Structure formats: C-alpha cells, structure tokens
Coordinates of C-alpha atoms in Angstrom, one line a residue:
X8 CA 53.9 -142.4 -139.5
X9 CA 56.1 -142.5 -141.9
X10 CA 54.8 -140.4 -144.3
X11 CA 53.5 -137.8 -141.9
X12 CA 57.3 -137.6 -140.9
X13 CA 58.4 -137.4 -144.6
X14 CA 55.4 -134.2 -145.5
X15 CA 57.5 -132.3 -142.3
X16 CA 61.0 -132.7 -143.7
X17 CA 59.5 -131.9 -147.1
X18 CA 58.1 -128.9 -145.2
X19 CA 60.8 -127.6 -143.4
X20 CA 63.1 -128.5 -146.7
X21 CA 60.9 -126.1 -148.9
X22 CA 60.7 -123.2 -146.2
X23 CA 64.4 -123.4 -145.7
X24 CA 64.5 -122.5 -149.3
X25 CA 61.8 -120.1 -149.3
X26 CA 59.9 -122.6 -151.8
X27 CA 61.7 -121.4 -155.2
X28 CA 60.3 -124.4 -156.7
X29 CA 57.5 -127.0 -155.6
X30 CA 59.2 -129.7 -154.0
X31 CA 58.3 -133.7 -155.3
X32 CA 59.0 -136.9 -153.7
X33 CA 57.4 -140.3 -155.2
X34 CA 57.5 -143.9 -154.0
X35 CA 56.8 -147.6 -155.3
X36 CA 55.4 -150.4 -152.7
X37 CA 55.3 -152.7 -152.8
X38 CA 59.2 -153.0 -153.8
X39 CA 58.4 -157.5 -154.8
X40 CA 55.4 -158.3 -156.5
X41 CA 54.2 -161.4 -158.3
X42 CA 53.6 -161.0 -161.9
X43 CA 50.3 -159.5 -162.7
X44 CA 49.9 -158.1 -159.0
X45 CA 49.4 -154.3 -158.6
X46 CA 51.3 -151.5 -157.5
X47 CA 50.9 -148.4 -155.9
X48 CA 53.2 -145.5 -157.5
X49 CA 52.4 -142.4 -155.4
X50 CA 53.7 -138.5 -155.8
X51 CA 53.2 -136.2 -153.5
X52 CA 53.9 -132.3 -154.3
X53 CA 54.6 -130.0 -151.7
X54 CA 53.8 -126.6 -153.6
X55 CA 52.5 -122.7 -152.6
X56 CA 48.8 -122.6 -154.0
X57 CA 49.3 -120.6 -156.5
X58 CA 51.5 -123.5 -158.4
X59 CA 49.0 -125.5 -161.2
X60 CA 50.9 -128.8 -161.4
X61 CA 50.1 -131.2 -164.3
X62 CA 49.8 -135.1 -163.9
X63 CA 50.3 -137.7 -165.4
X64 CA 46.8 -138.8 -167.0
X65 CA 45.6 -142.2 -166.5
X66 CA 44.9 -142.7 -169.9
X67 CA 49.4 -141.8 -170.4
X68 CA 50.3 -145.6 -170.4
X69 CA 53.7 -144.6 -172.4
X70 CA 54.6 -142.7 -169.3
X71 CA 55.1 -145.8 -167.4
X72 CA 55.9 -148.3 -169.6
X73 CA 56.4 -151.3 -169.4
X74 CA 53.6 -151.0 -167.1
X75 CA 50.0 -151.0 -167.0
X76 CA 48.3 -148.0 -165.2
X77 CA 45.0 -149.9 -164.1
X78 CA 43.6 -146.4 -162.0
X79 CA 44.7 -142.9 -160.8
X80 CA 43.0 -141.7 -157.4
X81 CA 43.7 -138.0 -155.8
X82 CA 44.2 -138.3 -152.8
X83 CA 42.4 -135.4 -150.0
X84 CA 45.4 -132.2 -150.1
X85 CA 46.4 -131.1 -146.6
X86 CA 47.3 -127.5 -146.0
X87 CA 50.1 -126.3 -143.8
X88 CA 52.0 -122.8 -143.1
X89 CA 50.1 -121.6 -146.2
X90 CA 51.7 -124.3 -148.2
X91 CA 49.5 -126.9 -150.0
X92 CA 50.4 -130.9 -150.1
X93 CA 49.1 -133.0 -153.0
X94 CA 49.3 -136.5 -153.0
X95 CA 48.2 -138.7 -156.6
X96 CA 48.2 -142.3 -156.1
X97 CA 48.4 -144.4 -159.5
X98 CA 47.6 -148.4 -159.6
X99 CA 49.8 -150.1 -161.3
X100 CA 50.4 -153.5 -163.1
X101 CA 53.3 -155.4 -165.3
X102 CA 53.5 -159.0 -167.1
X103 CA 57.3 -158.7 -167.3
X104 CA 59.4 -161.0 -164.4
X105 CA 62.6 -160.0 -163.4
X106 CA 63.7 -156.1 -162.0
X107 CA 61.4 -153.8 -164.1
X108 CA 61.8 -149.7 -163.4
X109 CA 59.1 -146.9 -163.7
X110 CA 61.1 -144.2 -165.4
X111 CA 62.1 -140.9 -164.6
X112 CA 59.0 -139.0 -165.0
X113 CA 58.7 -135.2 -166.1
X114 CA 55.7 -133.1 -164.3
X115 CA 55.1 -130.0 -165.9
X116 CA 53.3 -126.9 -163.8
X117 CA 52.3 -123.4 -163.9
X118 CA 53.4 -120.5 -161.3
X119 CA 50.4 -118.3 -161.6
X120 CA 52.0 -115.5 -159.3
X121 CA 55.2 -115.7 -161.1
X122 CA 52.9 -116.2 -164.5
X123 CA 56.4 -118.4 -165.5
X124 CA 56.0 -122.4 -166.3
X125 CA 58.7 -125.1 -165.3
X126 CA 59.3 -128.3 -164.8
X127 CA 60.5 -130.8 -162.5
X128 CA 61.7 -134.7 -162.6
X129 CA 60.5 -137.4 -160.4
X130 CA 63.4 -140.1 -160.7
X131 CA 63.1 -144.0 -161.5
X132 CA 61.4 -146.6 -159.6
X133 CA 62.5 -150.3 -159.2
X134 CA 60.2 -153.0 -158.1
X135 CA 61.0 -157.3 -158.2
X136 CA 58.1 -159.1 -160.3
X137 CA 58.7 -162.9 -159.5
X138 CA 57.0 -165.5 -161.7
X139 CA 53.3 -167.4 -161.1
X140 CA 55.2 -171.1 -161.1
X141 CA 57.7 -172.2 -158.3
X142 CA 60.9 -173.4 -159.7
X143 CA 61.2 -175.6 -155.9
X144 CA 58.1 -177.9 -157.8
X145 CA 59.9 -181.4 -158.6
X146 CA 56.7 -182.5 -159.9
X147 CA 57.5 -180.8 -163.6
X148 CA 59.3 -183.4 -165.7
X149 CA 61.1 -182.3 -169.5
X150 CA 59.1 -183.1 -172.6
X151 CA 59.7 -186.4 -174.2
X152 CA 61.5 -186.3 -177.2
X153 CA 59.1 -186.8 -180.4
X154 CA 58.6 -190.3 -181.5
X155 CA 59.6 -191.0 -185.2
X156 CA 56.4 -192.8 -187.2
X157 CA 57.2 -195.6 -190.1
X158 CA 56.0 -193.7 -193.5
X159 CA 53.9 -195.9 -195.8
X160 CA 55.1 -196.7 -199.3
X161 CA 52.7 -195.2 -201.0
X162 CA 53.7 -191.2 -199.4
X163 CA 56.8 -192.0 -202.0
X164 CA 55.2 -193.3 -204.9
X165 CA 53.2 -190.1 -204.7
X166 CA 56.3 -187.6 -203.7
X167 CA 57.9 -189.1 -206.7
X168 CA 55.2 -188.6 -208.9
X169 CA 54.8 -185.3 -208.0
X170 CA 58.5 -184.0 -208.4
X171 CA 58.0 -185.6 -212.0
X172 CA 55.4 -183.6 -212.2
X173 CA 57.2 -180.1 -211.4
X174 CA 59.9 -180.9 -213.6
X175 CA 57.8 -181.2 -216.5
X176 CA 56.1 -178.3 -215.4
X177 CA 59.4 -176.0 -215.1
X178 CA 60.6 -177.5 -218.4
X179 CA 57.6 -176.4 -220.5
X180 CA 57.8 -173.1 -218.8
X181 CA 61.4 -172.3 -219.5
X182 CA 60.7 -173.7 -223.1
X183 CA 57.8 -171.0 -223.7
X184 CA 60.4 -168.0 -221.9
X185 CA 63.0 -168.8 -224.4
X186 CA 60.9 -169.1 -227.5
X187 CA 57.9 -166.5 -226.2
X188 CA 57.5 -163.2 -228.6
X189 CA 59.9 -160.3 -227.2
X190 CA 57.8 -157.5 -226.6
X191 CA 58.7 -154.0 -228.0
X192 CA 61.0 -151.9 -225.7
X193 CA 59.1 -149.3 -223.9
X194 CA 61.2 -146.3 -222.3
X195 CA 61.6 -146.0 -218.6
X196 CA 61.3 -143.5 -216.5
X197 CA 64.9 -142.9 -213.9
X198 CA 64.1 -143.4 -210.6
X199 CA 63.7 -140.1 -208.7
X200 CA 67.0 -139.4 -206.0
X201 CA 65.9 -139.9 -202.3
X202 CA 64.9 -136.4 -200.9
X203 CA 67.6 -135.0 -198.3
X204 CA 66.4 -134.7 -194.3
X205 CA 66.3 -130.9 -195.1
X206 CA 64.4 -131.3 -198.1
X207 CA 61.7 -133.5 -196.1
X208 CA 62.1 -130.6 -193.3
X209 CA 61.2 -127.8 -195.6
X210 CA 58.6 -129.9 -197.1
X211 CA 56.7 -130.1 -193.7
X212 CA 57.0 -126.8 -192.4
X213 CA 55.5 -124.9 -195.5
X214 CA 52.7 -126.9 -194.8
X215 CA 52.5 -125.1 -191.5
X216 CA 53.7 -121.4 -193.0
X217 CA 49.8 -120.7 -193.0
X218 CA 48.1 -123.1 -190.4
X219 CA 44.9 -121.7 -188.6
X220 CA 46.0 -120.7 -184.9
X221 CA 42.3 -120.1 -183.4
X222 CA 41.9 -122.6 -180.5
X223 CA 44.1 -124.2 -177.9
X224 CA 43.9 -127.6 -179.7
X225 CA 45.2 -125.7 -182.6
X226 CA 48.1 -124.4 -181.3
X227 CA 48.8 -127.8 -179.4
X228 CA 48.1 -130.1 -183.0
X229 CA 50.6 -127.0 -184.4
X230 CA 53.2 -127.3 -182.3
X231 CA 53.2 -131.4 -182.4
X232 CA 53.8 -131.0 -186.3
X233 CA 56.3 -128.1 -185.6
X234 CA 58.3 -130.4 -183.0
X235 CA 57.8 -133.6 -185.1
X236 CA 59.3 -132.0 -187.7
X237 CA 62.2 -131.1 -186.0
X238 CA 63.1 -134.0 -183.7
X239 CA 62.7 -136.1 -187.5
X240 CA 65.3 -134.0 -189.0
X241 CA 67.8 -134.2 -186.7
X242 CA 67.4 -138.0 -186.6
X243 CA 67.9 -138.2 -190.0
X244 CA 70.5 -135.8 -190.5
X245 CA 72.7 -136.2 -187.5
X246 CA 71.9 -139.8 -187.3
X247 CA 70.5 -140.5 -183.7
X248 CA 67.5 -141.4 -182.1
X249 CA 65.9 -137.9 -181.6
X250 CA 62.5 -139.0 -182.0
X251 CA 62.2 -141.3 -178.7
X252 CA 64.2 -139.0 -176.6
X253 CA 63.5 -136.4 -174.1
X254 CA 64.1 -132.6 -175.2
X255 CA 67.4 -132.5 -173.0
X256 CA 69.0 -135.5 -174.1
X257 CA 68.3 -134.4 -177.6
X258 CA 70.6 -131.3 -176.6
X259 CA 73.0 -133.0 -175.0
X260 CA 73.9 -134.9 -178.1
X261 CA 73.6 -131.2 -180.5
X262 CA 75.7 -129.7 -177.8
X263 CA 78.7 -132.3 -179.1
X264 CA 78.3 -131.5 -182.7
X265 CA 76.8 -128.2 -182.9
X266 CA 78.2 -124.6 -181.9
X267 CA 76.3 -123.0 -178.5
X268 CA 73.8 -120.5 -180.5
X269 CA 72.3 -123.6 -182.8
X270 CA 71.9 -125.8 -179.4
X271 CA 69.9 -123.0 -177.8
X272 CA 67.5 -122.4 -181.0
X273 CA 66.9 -126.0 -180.6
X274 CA 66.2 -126.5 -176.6
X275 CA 64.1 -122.8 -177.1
X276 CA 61.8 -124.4 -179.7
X277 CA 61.4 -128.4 -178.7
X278 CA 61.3 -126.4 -174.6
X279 CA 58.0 -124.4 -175.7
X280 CA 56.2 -127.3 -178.0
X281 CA 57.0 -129.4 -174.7
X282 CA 54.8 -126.5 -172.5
X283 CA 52.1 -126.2 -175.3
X284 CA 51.7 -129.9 -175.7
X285 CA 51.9 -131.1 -171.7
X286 CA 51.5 -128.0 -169.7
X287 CA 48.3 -126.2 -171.5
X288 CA 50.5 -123.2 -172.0
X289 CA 49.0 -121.0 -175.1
X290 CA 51.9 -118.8 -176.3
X291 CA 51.1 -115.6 -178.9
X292 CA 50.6 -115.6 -182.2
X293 CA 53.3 -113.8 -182.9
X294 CA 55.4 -116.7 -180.4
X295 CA 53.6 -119.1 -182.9
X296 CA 55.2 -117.5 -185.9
X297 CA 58.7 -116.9 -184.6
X298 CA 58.6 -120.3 -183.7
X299 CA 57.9 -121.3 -187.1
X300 CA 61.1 -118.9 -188.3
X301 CA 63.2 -120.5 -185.5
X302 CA 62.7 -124.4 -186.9
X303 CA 63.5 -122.7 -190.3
X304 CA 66.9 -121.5 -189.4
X305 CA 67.5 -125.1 -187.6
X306 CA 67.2 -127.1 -190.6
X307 CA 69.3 -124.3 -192.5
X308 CA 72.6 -125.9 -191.4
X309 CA 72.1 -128.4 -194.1
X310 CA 70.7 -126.9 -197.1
X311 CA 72.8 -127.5 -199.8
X312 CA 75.3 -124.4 -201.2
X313 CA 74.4 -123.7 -205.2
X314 CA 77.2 -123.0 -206.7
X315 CA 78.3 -119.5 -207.6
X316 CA 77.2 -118.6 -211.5
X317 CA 80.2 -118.7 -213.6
X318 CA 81.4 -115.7 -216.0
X319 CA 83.2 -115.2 -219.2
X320 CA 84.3 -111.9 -219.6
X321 CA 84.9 -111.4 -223.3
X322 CA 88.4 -110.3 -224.1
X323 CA 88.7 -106.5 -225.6
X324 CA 91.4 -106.3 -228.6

C-alpha cells in the first residue's frame, strides 16, 4: 500500500510540473541487517516514454561500494496517464558492521523527443549491519597470557657460537672492502628532472591527436583516455584528489582557484566524456576533435613561459 501511495504522489508531483524531468525516488529495507544478510536497494523512475534511462549494471560493484551487488531484477513497468513507472530492484550484501551508506548515485538518460541527455542523483542510503556474535554471551573468557618455557643450555652455546661466527664473517669482509682493487671511475649519466603535470598532459594527448574514431567503443575507450588525462592533470597540478571524484565536485574545487571561462572548459569536457562513457551518447567527429582542442587549452594554464630572446644592438660611431 505503501508504495502504490508513494507511485500517485510521484504522479501527481511530476504532472504538476508538466514532467520537465523524470522524477526518481529509491529505498533501502531492510534499514538493520546482520552482517552478510541481503538487501534490497530499489529505484523506481517515474518518466514520459520517450525518456531511455540508464542503470546501474550488476556487474558496477564500485557504484555501491562497500557493498556487494549479489543480483539486479526489473521489475514489470506500470503505465499511467501516458506516463511510464520503472521499478529496478538490486540485492544487496556487506561484510562491514556498524552504519554503512550506499552512496549518492548518478543515473544518466536520454530524452529522445527533446534528443537532449541529462542526468539525475538518487541520494545516500543508510542501513545498521550488527555483528554474527552476541556480546550478552558470558560464556567467552580472555586469552590466557602465554606461558614462558625454561631454554636448554645448549640454545646458548650454539647462539654464542654463531655470533662468533658473524663476527668473523663481517671482519674478513670489511678487511677485503678496504684492501679490494678500486675499479676505474666510469662516467655517469645525471639523472633526468621529473617531467611537469603539463608535460605528462601533453605527452598523453598527442597520443590521441590521431586516434581512430570508427565505432562506439572507440569513441567511449577515446574519451576515457581524453578524461583520464585530464582529471590526472589537475590532481597533479592543483594538488587534489581529482581522480576519485565526481565531475561537479572536481568543479567545485577549479571554481575556487580558477577564473569562470577555465571552470566551464573543464565541466564542458569531463560533462561529455561522462555521457559518452555512461549514457551511450556518440557525439560528432568534429565534437570528438574539438574536444581534443578543449583539454589542450586546459592544460595550457601551466605551460611554462620561455623567455623572450635577448638582443644586442651594436652601437653606430
């Protein structure tokens, strides 16, 4: 009942609005679980038909860490007022005790009407995991302390002889160091300087100046290594962790440090490789270039200033 009552206040939430977006709720039950037990994450999608929305796989264990996704079931779709209700049921597991949360989760979609794609959050998710053993038990005593056992004489004749031993041993070898041949100085080589983040960064994306772009899988493996690229530069050269974080939180930090036109190249290129990657979206070649150009001019910022070429103008008598 509850849910039934739930799918009509989503309903009459979403015509109110004239259903600019689809609408998402999700829940967690049971909310205490004993370690190892499953759980039932469960979204449901209110959404015109013409909306594609894209899911969570059940292979995407990352998604939900720290837990398990053990299997993903769709559930039947119900159809009301010309408005289509989805419902995706995941099972779910975790060997952690304590509060654990399922995180905020990003589902990407498709508006084939409005031929535009988007995005939507589903927020976090707490659930209780108690342990397997019961702490009221009075039947589990501490471990004895460990029991000290008499050595026999001979364990120290033997220790001693073998110190003696390694003595000897480290005496003869310092004796051959000092008095060993000194072999002829050969010259050496200076280490190499560390390459700079934009060095690295311009590094990687010649290698992708002339990538094949023939096949979906090509333009998704493309912009990976375009992102990649990206989100490792700015870690390196701003020094935060923009490799394990989500496109806007990455922006959030630039919009800090950086001036508004250098944010925006930045959330335009890491928002598209997010659509190519997660939402099957296939941009033009042309896109694929200019995004190429656009993680150029992002790494620019730090590419070091030559100095200007110095001239002696020869004095006239």
């Amino acid at each position: 009942m509850r849910r039934i009552w739930g799918s009509l206040s989503l309903i009459l939430l979403v015509i109110q609005g004239a259903l600019a977006q689809p609408v998402a709720t999700v829940s967690l039950s049971p909310d205490t679980c004993t370690i190892g037990d499953e759980v039932f994450y469960t979204i449901q999608v209110l959404k015109k038909p013409s909306v594609q929305m894209q899911y969570p796989a059940a292979s995407d264990s990352l998604v939900f860490y720290p837990f398990e996704v053990r299997q993903m079931n769709r559930l039947p779709d119900e159809t009301r007022e010309g408005l289509r209700l989805e419902s995706v049921r995941y099972t779910l597991t975790v060997f952690d005790t304590g509060m654990q949360v399922v995180p905020p989760i990003r589902l990407t979609y498709f508006d084939e009407a409005a031929n535009r794609a988007d995005s939507l959050w589903l927020g976090a998710q707490k659930v209780y995991v108690r342990s397997l053993l019961d702490t009221a038990r009075k039947d589990i005593v501490d471990i004895k302390p460990v029991r000290s056992v008499p050595v026999p004489a001979w364990i120290y004749v033997l220790g001693g002889a073998l110190l003696l031993a390694v003595a000897v041993g480290i005496y003869l070898l310092v004796r051959y160091w000092r008095h060993r041949p000194m072999p002829m100085p050969t010259p050496t080589v200076e280490n190499r300087p560390a390459k700079t983040p934009y060095q690295i960064a311009s590094e990687k994306l010649q290698s992708l100046a002339d990538y094949s772009l023939r096949t979906p899988e090509d333009y998704k493996t493309y912009y990976t290594l375009l992102s990649d690229t990206v989100r490792e530069f700015l870690e390196n050269y701003y020094g935060f962790n923009a490799r394990e974080q989500l496109t806007s939180e990455i922006c959030a930090v630039m919009e800090m440090r950086r001036p508004p036109e250098e944010v925006g190249r930045i959330r335009r290129l890491l928002e598209t490789a997010d659509l190519v990657k997660f939402a099957k979206f296939q941009p033009e070649f042309s896109e694929a270039k200019e995004s190429w150009a656009l993680a150029y001019q992002i790494i620019e910022v730090a590419k070091p200033v030559e100095p200007a070429p110095t001239t002696n103008l020869a004095k006239t008598p």
